[in-house]
Structures are given as structure tokens and as C-alpha cells.
Coordinates of C-alpha atoms and ligand atoms in Angstrom, one line a residue:
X358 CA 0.0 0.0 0.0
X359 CA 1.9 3.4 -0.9
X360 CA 1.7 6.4 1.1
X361 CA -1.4 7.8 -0.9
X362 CA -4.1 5.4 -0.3
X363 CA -3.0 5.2 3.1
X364 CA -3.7 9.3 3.6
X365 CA -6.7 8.7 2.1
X366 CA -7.9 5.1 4.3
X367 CA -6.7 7.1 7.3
X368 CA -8.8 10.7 6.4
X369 CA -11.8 8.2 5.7
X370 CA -11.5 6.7 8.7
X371 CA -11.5 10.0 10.7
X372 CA -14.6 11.5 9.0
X373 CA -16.3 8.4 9.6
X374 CA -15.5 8.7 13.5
X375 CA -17.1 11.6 13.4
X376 CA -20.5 10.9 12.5
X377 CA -22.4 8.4 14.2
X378 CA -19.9 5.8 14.9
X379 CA -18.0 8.1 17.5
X380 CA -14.6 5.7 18.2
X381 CA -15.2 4.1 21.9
X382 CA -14.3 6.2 24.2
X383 CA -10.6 5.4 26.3
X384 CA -11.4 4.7 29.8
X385 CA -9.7 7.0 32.3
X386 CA -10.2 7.7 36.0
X387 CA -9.0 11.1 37.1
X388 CA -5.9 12.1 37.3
X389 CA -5.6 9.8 34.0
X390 CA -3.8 11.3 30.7
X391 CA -7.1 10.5 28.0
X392 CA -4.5 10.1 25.2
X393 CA -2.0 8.2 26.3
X394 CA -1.0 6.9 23.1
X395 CA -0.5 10.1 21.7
X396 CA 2.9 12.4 22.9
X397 CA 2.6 15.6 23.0
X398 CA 3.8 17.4 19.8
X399 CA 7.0 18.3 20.0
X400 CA 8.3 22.0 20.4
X401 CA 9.2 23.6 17.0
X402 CA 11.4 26.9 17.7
X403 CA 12.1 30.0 15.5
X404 CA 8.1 31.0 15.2
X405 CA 5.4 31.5 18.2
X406 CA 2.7 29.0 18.0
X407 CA -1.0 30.1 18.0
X408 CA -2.9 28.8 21.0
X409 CA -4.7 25.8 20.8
X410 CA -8.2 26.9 22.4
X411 CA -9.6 23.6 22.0
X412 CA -8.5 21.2 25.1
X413 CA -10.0 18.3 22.9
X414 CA -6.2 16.5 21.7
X415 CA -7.6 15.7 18.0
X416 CA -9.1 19.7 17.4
X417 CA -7.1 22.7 16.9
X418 CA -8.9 26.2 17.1
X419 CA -7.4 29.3 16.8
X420 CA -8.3 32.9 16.4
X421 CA -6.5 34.5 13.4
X422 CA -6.6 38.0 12.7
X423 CA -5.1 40.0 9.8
X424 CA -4.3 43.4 10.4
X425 CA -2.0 46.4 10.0
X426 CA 0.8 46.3 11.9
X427 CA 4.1 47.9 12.2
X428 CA 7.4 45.4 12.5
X429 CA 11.0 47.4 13.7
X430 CA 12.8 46.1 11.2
X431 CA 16.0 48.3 10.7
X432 CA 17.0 51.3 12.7
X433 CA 14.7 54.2 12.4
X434 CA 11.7 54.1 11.2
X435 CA 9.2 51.0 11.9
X436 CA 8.0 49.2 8.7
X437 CA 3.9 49.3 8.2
X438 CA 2.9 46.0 7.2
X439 CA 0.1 43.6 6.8
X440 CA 0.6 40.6 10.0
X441 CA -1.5 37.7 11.0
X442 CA -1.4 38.1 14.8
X443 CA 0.6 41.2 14.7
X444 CA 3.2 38.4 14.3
X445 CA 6.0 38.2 11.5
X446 CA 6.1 35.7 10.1
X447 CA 2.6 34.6 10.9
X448 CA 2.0 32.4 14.2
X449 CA 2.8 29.0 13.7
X450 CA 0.3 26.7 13.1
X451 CA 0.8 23.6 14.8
X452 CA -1.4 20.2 14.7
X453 CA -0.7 16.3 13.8
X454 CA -1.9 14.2 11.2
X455 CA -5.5 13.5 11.4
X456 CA -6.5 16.4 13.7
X457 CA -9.6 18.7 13.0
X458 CA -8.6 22.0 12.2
X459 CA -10.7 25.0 13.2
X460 CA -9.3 28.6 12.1
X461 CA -11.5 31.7 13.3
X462 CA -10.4 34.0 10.9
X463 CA -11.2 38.0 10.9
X464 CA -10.4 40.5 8.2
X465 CA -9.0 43.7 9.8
X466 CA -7.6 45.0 6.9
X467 CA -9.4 47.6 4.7
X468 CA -9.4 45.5 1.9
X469 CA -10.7 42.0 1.2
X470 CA -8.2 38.5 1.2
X471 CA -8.8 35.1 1.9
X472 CA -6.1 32.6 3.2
X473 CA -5.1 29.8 1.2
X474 CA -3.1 26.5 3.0
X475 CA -0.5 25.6 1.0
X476 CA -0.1 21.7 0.2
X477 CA -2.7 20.6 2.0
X478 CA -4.9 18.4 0.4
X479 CA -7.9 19.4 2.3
X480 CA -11.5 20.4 0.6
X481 CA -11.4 22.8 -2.3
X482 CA -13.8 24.2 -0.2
X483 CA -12.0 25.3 2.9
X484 CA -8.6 25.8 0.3
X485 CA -8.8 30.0 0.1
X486 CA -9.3 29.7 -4.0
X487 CA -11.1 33.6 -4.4
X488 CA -13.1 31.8 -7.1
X489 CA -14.6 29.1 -4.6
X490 CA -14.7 30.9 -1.4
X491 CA -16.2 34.5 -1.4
X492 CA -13.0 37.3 -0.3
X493 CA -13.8 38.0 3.3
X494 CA -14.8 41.6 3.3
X495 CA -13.1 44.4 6.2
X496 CA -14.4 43.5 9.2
X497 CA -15.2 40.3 8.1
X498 CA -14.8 36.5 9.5
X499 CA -14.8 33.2 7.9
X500 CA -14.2 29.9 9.6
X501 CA -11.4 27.3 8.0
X502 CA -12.1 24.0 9.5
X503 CA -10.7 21.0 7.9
X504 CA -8.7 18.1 8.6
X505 CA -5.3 18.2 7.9
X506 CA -4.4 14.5 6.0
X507 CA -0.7 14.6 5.1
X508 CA 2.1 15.1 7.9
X509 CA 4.8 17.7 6.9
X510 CA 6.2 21.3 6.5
X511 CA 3.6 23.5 5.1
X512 CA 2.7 27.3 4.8
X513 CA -0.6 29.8 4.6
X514 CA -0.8 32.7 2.9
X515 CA -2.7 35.2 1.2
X516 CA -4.4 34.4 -2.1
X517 CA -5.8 37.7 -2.2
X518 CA -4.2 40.6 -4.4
X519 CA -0.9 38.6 -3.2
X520 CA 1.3 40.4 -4.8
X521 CA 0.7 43.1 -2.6
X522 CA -0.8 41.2 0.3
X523 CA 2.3 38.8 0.5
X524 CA 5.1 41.3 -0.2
X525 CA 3.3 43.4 3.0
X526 CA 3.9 40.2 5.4
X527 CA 0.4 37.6 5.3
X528 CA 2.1 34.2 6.0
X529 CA 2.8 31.8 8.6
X530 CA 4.3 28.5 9.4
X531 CA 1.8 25.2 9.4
X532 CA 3.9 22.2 10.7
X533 CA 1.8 18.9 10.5
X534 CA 3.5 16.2 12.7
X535 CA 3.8 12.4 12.0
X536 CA 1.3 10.4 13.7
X537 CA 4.7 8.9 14.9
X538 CA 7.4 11.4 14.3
X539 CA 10.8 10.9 14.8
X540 CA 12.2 11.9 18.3
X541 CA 15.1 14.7 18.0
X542 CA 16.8 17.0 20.7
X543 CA 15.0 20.0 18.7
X544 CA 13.1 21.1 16.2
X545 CA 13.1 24.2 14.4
X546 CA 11.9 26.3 11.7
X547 CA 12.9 29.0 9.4
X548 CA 10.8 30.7 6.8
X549 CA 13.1 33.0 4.2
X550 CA 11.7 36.3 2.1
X551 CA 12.6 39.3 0.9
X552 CA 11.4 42.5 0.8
X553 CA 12.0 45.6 -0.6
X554 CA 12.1 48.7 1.4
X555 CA 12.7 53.1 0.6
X556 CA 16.1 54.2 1.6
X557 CA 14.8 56.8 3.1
X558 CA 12.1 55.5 5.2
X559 CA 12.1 51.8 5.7
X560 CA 8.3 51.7 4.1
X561 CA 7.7 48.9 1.7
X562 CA 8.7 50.6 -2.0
X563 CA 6.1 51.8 -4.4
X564 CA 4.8 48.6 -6.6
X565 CA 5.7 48.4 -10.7
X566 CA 3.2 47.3 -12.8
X567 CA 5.4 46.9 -15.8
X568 CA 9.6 45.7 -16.1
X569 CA 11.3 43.2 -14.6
X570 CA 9.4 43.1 -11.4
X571 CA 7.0 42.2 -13.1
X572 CA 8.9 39.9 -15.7
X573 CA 11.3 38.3 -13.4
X574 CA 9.1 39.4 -9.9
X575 CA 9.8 41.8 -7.7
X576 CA 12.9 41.0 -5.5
X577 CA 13.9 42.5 -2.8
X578 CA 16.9 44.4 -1.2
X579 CA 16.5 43.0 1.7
X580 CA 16.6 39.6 2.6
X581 CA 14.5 37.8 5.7
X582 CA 14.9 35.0 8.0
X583 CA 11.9 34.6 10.4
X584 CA 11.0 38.5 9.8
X585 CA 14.6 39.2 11.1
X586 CA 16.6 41.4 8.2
X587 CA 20.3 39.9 7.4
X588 CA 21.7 41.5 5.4
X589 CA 23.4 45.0 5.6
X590 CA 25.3 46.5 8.4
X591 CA 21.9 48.0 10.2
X592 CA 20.0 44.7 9.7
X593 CA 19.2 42.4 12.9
X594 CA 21.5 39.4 11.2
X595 CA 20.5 35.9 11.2
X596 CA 18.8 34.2 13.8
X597 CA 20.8 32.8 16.5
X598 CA 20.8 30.1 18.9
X599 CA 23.2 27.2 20.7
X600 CA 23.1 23.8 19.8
X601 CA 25.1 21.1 21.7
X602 CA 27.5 19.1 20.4
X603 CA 26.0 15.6 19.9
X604 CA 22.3 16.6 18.6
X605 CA 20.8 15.5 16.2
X606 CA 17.9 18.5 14.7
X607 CA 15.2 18.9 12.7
X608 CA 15.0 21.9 10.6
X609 CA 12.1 23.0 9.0
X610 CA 12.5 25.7 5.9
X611 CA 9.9 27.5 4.4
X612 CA 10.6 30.0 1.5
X613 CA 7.6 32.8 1.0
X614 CA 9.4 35.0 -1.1
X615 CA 7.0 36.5 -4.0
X616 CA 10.0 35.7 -6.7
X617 CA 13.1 34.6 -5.4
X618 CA 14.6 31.7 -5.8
X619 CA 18.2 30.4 -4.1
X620 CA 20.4 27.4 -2.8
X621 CA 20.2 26.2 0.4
X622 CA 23.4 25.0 2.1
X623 CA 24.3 24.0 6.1
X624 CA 28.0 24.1 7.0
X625 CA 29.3 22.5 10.2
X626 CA 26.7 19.8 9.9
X627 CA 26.0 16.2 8.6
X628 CA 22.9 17.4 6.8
X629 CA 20.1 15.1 5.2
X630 CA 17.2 16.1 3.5
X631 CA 14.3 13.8 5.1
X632 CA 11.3 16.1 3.8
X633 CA 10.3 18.1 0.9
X634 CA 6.6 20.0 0.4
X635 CA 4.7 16.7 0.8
X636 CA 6.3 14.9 3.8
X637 CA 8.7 12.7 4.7
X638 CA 11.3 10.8 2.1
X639 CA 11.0 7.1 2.0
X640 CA 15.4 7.5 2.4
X641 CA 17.2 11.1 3.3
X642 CA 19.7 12.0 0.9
X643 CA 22.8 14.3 1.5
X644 CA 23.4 17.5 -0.6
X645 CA 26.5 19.6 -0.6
X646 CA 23.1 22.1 -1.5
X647 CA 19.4 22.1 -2.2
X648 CA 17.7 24.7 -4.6
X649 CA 14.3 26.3 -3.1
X650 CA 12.0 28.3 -5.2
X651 CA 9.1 30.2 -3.6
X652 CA 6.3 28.1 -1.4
X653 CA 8.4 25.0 -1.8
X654 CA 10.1 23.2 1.9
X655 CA 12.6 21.3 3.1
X656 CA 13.2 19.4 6.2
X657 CA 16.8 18.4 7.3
X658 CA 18.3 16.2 9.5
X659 CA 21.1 18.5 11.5
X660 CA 24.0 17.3 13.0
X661 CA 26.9 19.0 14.5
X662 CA 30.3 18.1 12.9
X663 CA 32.8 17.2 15.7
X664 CA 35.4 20.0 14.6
X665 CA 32.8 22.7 13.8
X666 CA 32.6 25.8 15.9
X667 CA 29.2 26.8 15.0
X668 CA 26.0 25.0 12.7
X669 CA 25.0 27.5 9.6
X670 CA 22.5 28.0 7.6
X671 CA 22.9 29.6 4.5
X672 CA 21.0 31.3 1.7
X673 CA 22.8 31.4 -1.8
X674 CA 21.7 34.1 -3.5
X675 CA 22.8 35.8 -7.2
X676 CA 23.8 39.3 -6.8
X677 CA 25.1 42.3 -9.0
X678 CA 28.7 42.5 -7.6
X679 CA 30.8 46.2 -7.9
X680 CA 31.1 45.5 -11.5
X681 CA 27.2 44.7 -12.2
X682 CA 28.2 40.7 -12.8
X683 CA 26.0 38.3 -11.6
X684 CA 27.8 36.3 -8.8
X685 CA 26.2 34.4 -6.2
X686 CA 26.5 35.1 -2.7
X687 CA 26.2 33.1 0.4
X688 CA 23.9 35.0 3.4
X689 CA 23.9 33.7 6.7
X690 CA 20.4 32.9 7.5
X691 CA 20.5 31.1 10.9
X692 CA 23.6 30.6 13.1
X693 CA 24.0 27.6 15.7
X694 CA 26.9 28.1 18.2
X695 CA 27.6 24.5 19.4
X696 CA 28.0 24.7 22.9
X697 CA 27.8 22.2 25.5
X698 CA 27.3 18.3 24.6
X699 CA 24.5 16.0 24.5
X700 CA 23.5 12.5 23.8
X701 CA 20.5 12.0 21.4
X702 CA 19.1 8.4 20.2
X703 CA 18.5 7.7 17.0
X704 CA 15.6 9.5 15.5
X705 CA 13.3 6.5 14.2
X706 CA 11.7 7.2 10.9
X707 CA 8.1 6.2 10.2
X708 CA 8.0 3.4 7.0
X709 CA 7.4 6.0 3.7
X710 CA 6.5 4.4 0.5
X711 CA 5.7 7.2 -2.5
X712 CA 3.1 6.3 -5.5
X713 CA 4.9 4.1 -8.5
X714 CA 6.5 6.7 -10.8
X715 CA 7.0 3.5 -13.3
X716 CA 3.5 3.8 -14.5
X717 CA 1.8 3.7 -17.8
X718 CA 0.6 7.5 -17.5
X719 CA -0.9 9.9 -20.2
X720 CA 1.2 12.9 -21.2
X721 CA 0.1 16.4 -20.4
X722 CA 1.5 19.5 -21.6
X723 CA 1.4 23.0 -20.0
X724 CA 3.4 25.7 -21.8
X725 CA 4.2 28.7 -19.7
X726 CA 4.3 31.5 -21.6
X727 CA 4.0 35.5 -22.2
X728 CA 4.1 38.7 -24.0
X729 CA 3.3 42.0 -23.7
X730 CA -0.8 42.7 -25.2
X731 CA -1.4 46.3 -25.7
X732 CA 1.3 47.2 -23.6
X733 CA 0.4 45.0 -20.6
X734 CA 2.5 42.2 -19.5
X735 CA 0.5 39.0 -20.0
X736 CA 1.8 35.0 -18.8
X737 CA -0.3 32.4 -19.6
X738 CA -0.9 28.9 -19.9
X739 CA -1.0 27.2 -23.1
X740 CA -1.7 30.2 -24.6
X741 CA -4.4 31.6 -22.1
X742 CA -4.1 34.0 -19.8
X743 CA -6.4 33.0 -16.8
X744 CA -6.9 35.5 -14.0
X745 CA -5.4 39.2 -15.1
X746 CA -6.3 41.5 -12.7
X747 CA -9.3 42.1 -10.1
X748 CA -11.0 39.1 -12.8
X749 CA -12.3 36.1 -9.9
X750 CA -12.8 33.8 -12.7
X751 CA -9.9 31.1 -14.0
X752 CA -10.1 29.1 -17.1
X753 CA -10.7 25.8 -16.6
X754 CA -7.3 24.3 -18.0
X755 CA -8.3 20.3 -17.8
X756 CA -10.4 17.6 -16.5
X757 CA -9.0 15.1 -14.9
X758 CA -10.1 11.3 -13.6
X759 CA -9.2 10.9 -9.8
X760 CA -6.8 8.6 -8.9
X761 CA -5.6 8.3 -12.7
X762 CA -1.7 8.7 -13.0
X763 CA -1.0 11.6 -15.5
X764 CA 2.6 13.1 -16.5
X765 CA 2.3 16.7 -17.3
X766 CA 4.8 18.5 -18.9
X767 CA 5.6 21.8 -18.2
X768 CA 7.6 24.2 -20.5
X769 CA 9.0 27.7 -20.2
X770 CA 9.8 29.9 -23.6
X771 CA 10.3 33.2 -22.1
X772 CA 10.7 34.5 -18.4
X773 CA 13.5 32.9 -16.6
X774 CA 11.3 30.5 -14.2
X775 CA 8.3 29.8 -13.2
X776 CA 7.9 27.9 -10.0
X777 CA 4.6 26.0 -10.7
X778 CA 2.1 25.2 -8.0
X779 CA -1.0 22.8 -8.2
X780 CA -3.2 23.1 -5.4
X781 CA -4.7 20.0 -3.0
X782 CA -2.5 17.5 -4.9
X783 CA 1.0 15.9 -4.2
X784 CA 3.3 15.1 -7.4
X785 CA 6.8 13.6 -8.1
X786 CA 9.7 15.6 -10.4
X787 CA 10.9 13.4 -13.6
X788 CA 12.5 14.8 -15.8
X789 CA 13.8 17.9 -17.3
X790 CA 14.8 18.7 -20.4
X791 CA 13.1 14.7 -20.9
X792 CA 16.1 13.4 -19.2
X793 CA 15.5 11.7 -15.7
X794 CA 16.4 13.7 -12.3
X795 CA 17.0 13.3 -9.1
X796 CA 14.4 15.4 -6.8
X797 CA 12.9 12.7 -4.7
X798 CA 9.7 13.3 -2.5
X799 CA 6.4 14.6 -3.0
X800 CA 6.3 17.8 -4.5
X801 CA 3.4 20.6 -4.2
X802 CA 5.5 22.7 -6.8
X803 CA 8.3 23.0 -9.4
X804 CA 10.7 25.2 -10.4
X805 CA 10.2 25.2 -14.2
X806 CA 13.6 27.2 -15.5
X807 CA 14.0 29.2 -18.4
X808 CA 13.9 27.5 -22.1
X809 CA 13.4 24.4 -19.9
X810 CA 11.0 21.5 -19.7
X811 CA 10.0 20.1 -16.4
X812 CA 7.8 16.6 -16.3
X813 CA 5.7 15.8 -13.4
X814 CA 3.9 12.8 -12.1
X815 CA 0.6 13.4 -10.2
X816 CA -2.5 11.3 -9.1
X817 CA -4.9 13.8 -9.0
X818 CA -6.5 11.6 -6.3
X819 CA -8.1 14.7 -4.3
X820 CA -11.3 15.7 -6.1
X821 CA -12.1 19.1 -6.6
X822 CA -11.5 22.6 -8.3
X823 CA -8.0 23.3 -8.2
X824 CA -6.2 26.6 -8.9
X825 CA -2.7 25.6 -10.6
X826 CA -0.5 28.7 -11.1
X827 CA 3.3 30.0 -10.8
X828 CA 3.9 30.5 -7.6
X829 CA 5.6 34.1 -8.7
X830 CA 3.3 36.8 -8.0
X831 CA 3.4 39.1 -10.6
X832 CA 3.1 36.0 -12.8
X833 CA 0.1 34.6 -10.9
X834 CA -1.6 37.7 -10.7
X835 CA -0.8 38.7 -14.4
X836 CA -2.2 35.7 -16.1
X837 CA -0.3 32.5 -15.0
X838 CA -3.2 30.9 -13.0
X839 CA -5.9 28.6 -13.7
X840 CA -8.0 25.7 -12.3
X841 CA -8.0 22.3 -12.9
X842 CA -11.1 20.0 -12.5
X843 CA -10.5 16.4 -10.6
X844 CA -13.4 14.4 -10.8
X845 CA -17.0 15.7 -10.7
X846 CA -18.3 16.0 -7.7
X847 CA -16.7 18.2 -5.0
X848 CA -14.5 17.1 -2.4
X849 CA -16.3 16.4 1.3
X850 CA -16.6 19.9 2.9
X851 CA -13.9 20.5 5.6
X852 CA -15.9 18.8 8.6
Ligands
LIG1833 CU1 1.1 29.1 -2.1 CU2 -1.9 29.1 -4.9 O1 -0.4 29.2 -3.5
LIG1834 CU1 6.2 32.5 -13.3

């Protein structure tokens, strides 16, 4: 049985212990823990949880506002932006594998959004599309409330306007644990963006509606590590912290930048890769360095090297150096000191089968694409541009039988990249260029590079209206978004 059908046994399986067969009831006496097969979920630093209001161990309710708020991010001046929680990033979300879901969400902004969970395969329904779910008005509330089937490192985020919206700071952190997760002295997480801020007054910079923010996306000056600036004298520099000799760490990275892409690198560490957007790996790898594009995630296995002063990790971006070549550049995102000495078991991974990729599967093909139409920028998808503007309609791009494996093929013919998201559905990497690769895991996007092709593998086994789109902004937003039909009816409702 691979990993899939058993998501999908185990989400049945919940829903139906929710209706009339309630699951027996454990038998306590007081005093008694009522869940004592399941741990408590283990601390994950770097990002302040949202309280769980709910003392039932299977629900999570929270209260989630989105508001103004003003973040003191360099010297001077405090930088207005848009929080969730008057936190940045965004509280973290924080639930395990089969729990119930409940997000109270109110609209304090003076303009609409709606907030999208990124790689869950939950109910198109509670999934933030603007063409499914009505844009919560100022003032407004909407309830989320799903439950969350996959265990791994995911994200939420606006889908409203987002190239606005997500530039101004509406993200967060959503960590789904393992029904049995691995045991490691810490966890932590880091989510990476950029932003681009005046000179002159630290205030977000005036937005272009034409040029290469909009070709390319708009990239910042500033880079961000857990709404900590790091680069530049006056910036707050990476987040810090000690980590003893001897431990063996998760790290969780998120990267919610509205264009950038970069490496990924940890120095003074054994580092695996044991996660990508959709969960665990079936067997971590090792990586001198990984490539992230924006809303992909990695999850590494961190341990401290026995002649290593400190644990780092490290963002490598391309740069204009003095003499306007492109160069890349390493930036110190997050800085362990090792300090001290532990002794940490063995972390015991859970048994991880993906879906055959050796399957007789019909070929898609998606050509990402664009021009300039009286003088507007326009990306589409196979010739279509799907959502320009305030539009809340998509094209409907393809059908598509559930559980049915299809390759799709994704091409780029002009802008450098396009980092290609489908919504509520996991797929694997084959190929690019049409020779194989090696980018195991599940995958909830792609980085399709310039005059590149990119061929993935998906079971489309979560039915629904999907938006599929680059996860680029300014691409998004300017025609490179669409939906995709999976089956005909709709999938269950949240709860
Ligand atoms: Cu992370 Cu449609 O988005
Ligand atoms: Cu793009």
C-alpha cells in the first residue's frame, strides 16, 4: 500500500468517527492522561505558536486576525505592514496528522483576502481559492475548519491581491507532525523572504506594474529569516541560537518570497534532506546544497560536525557585484553556536512508500508562456491568460479522472522561471529537459527554469476545483493561473 491510499484510508477513517460511529471512548479515571498513546507534539522553535483553544487532543482552534501592523525592522523608522497576529512571520500553526482544524479568521484589513493553506490536500472548499470561497470583506470573519491529512512542512498565505498582500507580510508556518514522528533534541523552523524597502524611510517601496518586477518578480533588497533582516550592516543578522555538540535537529524551511529563488546549504553539519513539500522521504539523501523556489520546503536532518565551531544556515543568492556581474552570494540565515554536549538516540523514521513513478501515464502539456498585449505584461498557460487582474474567474485548463496517473509537462519559452504550484494535490519531479532527475519526494511545486522542460507525475487523487499557477506573483496575478477539475463531484466539505 503506498503512502497515498493510506492518507486517504486514514482521512476516511477520521470523517467516519465523526459521524455516528463516534470511536469508543478510552477509559480513564481522574488524574488519568485521556490520550496516552499520543505524545505531545513536540516544540518547534524559531516561530510563536497560536494557541490551541480547543483542550480536545484531536481539534485545533485558533483565532486568526489579519491586520496592519508595524514590524521594527531596521533602525529608524518601523516598517507598516500587513501581520496575522501582529506576528511576522505569521504564528505557527501547529497540529498532527488526522486532527480537525478550526481557524477563526477576521479581516482587519481595509481591503478583502482570503487565506489559502499551501499543500494541504484538504476540501477545495476550505482551500482559500477567491473563485470558490467568497474574499472576506473588512471587518469580516470566515471559519477554516478541515482536517489536515498529510504530515509535513507547510505554509498559509494570502491568495488575495498577493502580490501586494504577501510582499506586505500575510504568511505563517503550518507544521503537520507524524502520527509517529521521529524523536530529535529540537526542532526548528525557518521561513526565508525578501522584501524591498525606501532608503529613506524603511516603508515597503512603491509597486511596478510593468519591467522586470513584473517579468522576473519583484525582488527584494532585503533579505529575511523569520521577519529578522540579514543582510546589511543596520539589519538584525541571522537568527541565532546554541546547539550542543551531539544533537541531532530537525530543521524545517519554508521560502515565502514573492520571486526569489536560491540554494540552500548547512555548513558544520552532517545534513540530510528527510522532507520536501509533501512529507517525509521514503530515504534522506545528502546535498552539498538544495535549490528552493518560492512556497516549496525542506526538512533536514542537522548534526553538528565534531570539529565545527558553529552549525549555519545559508542562503545562496545571485547578486550584482561592484562590477554589475552576476555572482552568487552566500547569506547567513540562521547561526547555531555548538555549545555544550548531548546524547541524542537515534531519530526513528516512520516506514514511507511514495506512489509508483513506473506507471503507464498519459502525457500532459502546460506551456508557460507571455508577452506584452497592448502594452500589458500578460503569462499564460498554453496560450491563455487565466486571472489578469481584479477578474475572480480562472479558465478551466483540464479535467481530470481521480486517482488516474498523469505526466504533465511543463515548458518555459520566455521569463526565466516559473515555479509552478497545483493546489490540493502531491506530485513527483521526472524529468527535465526529458532526461530523468533526481528530486525525490512529494512535491506541491516545481521550479520550471527558463527554455526548460520540467515533467511531473501526479495522481490527482483529491477531487475538486484546483487553482494551478506559478507561484511568482506578478506572474500569478498577471495571467499564469488557472484551475483544474478532478473528478466531478466536489471534495467532502472540511468537517
Ligand atoms: Cu502558495 Cu496558490 O499558493
Ligand atoms: Cu512564473
Amino acid at each position: 500500500m503506498n503512502r497515498y491510499t493510506m492518507g486517504a484510508f486514514a482521512l476516511v477513517g477520521f470523517l467516519m468517527g465523526c459521524g455516528s460511529e463516534a470511536p469508543p471512548a478510552p477509559s480513564t479515571t481522574v488524574g488519568e492522561v485521556v490520550h496516552p498513546e499520543l505524545p505531545p507534539l513536540p516544540e518547534v522553535s524559531g516561530l510563536t505558536p497560536m494557541p490551541d483553544l480547543n483542550p480536545d487532543p484531536h481539534i485545533v482552534e485558533v483565532d486568526l486576525v489579519a491586520r496592519p501592523h508595524a514590524v521594527q525592522l531596521l533602525p529608524g523608522q518601523a516598517t507598516q505592514l500587513f501581520n496575522y497576529n501582529d506576528q511576522f512571520p505569521g504564528p505557527l500553526l501547529h497540529a498532527r496528522v488526522g486532527d480537525r482544524v478550526i481557524i477563526h479568521f477576521r479581516n482587519d484589513l481595509a481591503e478583502e483576502t482570503v487565506i489559502h493553506w499551501h499543500g494541504l490536500r484538504i476540501s477545495d472548499q476550505m482551500d482559500g481559492s477567491p473563485v470558490i470561497q467568497t474574499p472576506v470583506q473588512p471587518g469580516a470573519s470566515f471559519t477554516y475548519d478541515f482536517v489536515v491529512p498529510d504530515a509535513g512542512t507547510f505554509w498559509y498565505h494570502t491568495h488575495y491581491h498577493q502580490i501586494q498582500q504577501l510582499e506586505y507580510g500575510l504568511y505563517g508556518a503550518l507544521v503537520v507532525h507524524e502520527r509517529d514522528f521521529p524523536v530529535f533534541s529540537a526542532e526548528r523552523i525557518f521561513v526565508g523572504d525578501d522584501i524591498r524597502l525606501r532608503t529613506t524611510n524603511n516603508q515597503i517601496s512603491a509597486f511596478q506594474t510593468s519591467g522586470p518586477d513584473i517579468g522576473g518578480g519583484r525582488v527584494g533588497n532585503r533579505l529575511l529569516s523569520n521577519g529578522r533582516v540579514i543582510n546589511g550592516e543596520d539589519g538584525d543578522g541571522p537568527v541565532t541560537f546554541t546547539i550542543p555538540r551531539g544533537a541531532i535537529e530537525r530543521w524545517r524551511f519554508v521560502l515565502a518570497t514573492n520571486a526569489l529563488s536560491y540554494g540552500l546549504r548547512i555548513r558544520g553539519a552532517d545534513a540530510r534532506v528527510i522532507s520536501t513539500d509533501g512529507g517525509l522521504l521514503p530515504e534522506a539523501f545528502a546535498l552539498e546544497r538544495v535549490e528552493i523556489a518560492p512556497g516549496q520546503r525542506y526538512d533536514f536532518e542537522v548534526r553538528p560536525q565534531a570539529d565545527a565551531t558553529e552549525v549555519v544556515l545559508e542562503a545562496l543568492v545571485l547578486v550584482l557585484d561592484e562590477n554589475d556581474n552576476v555572482v552568487e552570494a552566500p547569506f547567513v540565515l540562521a547561526r547555531g553556536t555548538i555549545e555544550g554536549e548531548t546524547v541524542t538516540p537515534e531519530p526513528v523514521y516512520p516506514k514511507v512508500s511514495l506512489p509508483a513513478t513506473s506507471v503507464e501515464a498519459a502525457g500532459h502539456e502546460w506551456k508557460l508562456s507571455g508577452g506584452v498585449v497592448d502594452g500589458q505584461v500578460q503569462f499564460t498557460i498554453n496560450g491563455v491568460p487565466s486571472y489578469v487582474g481584479e477578474g475572480h474567474e480562472h479558465v478551466l485548463l483540464e479535467t481530470f479522472e481521480p486517482n488516474v496517473p498523469v505526466k504533465i509537462t511543463l515548458s518555459s519559452n520566455v521569463s526565466p522561471r516559473h515555479p509552478f504550484h497545483i493546489h490540493g494535490q502531491f506530485f513527483q519531479i521526472l524529468e527535465r529537459g526529458g532526461k530523468p532527475v533526481f528530486e525525490p519526494g512529494l512535491r506541491d511545486t516545481v521550479e520550471v527554469r527558463g527554455n526548460e522542460t520540467a515533467t511531473i507525475l501526479s495522481y490527482f487523487e483529491n477531487h475538486g476545483r484546483w487553482m494551478v499557477h506559478c507561484h511568482i506573483s506578478e506572474h500569478s496575478e498577471n495571467g499564469m493561473m488557472a484551475d483544474v477539475q478532478v473528478g466531478t463531484q466536489a471534495a467532502g466539505h472540511g468537517h
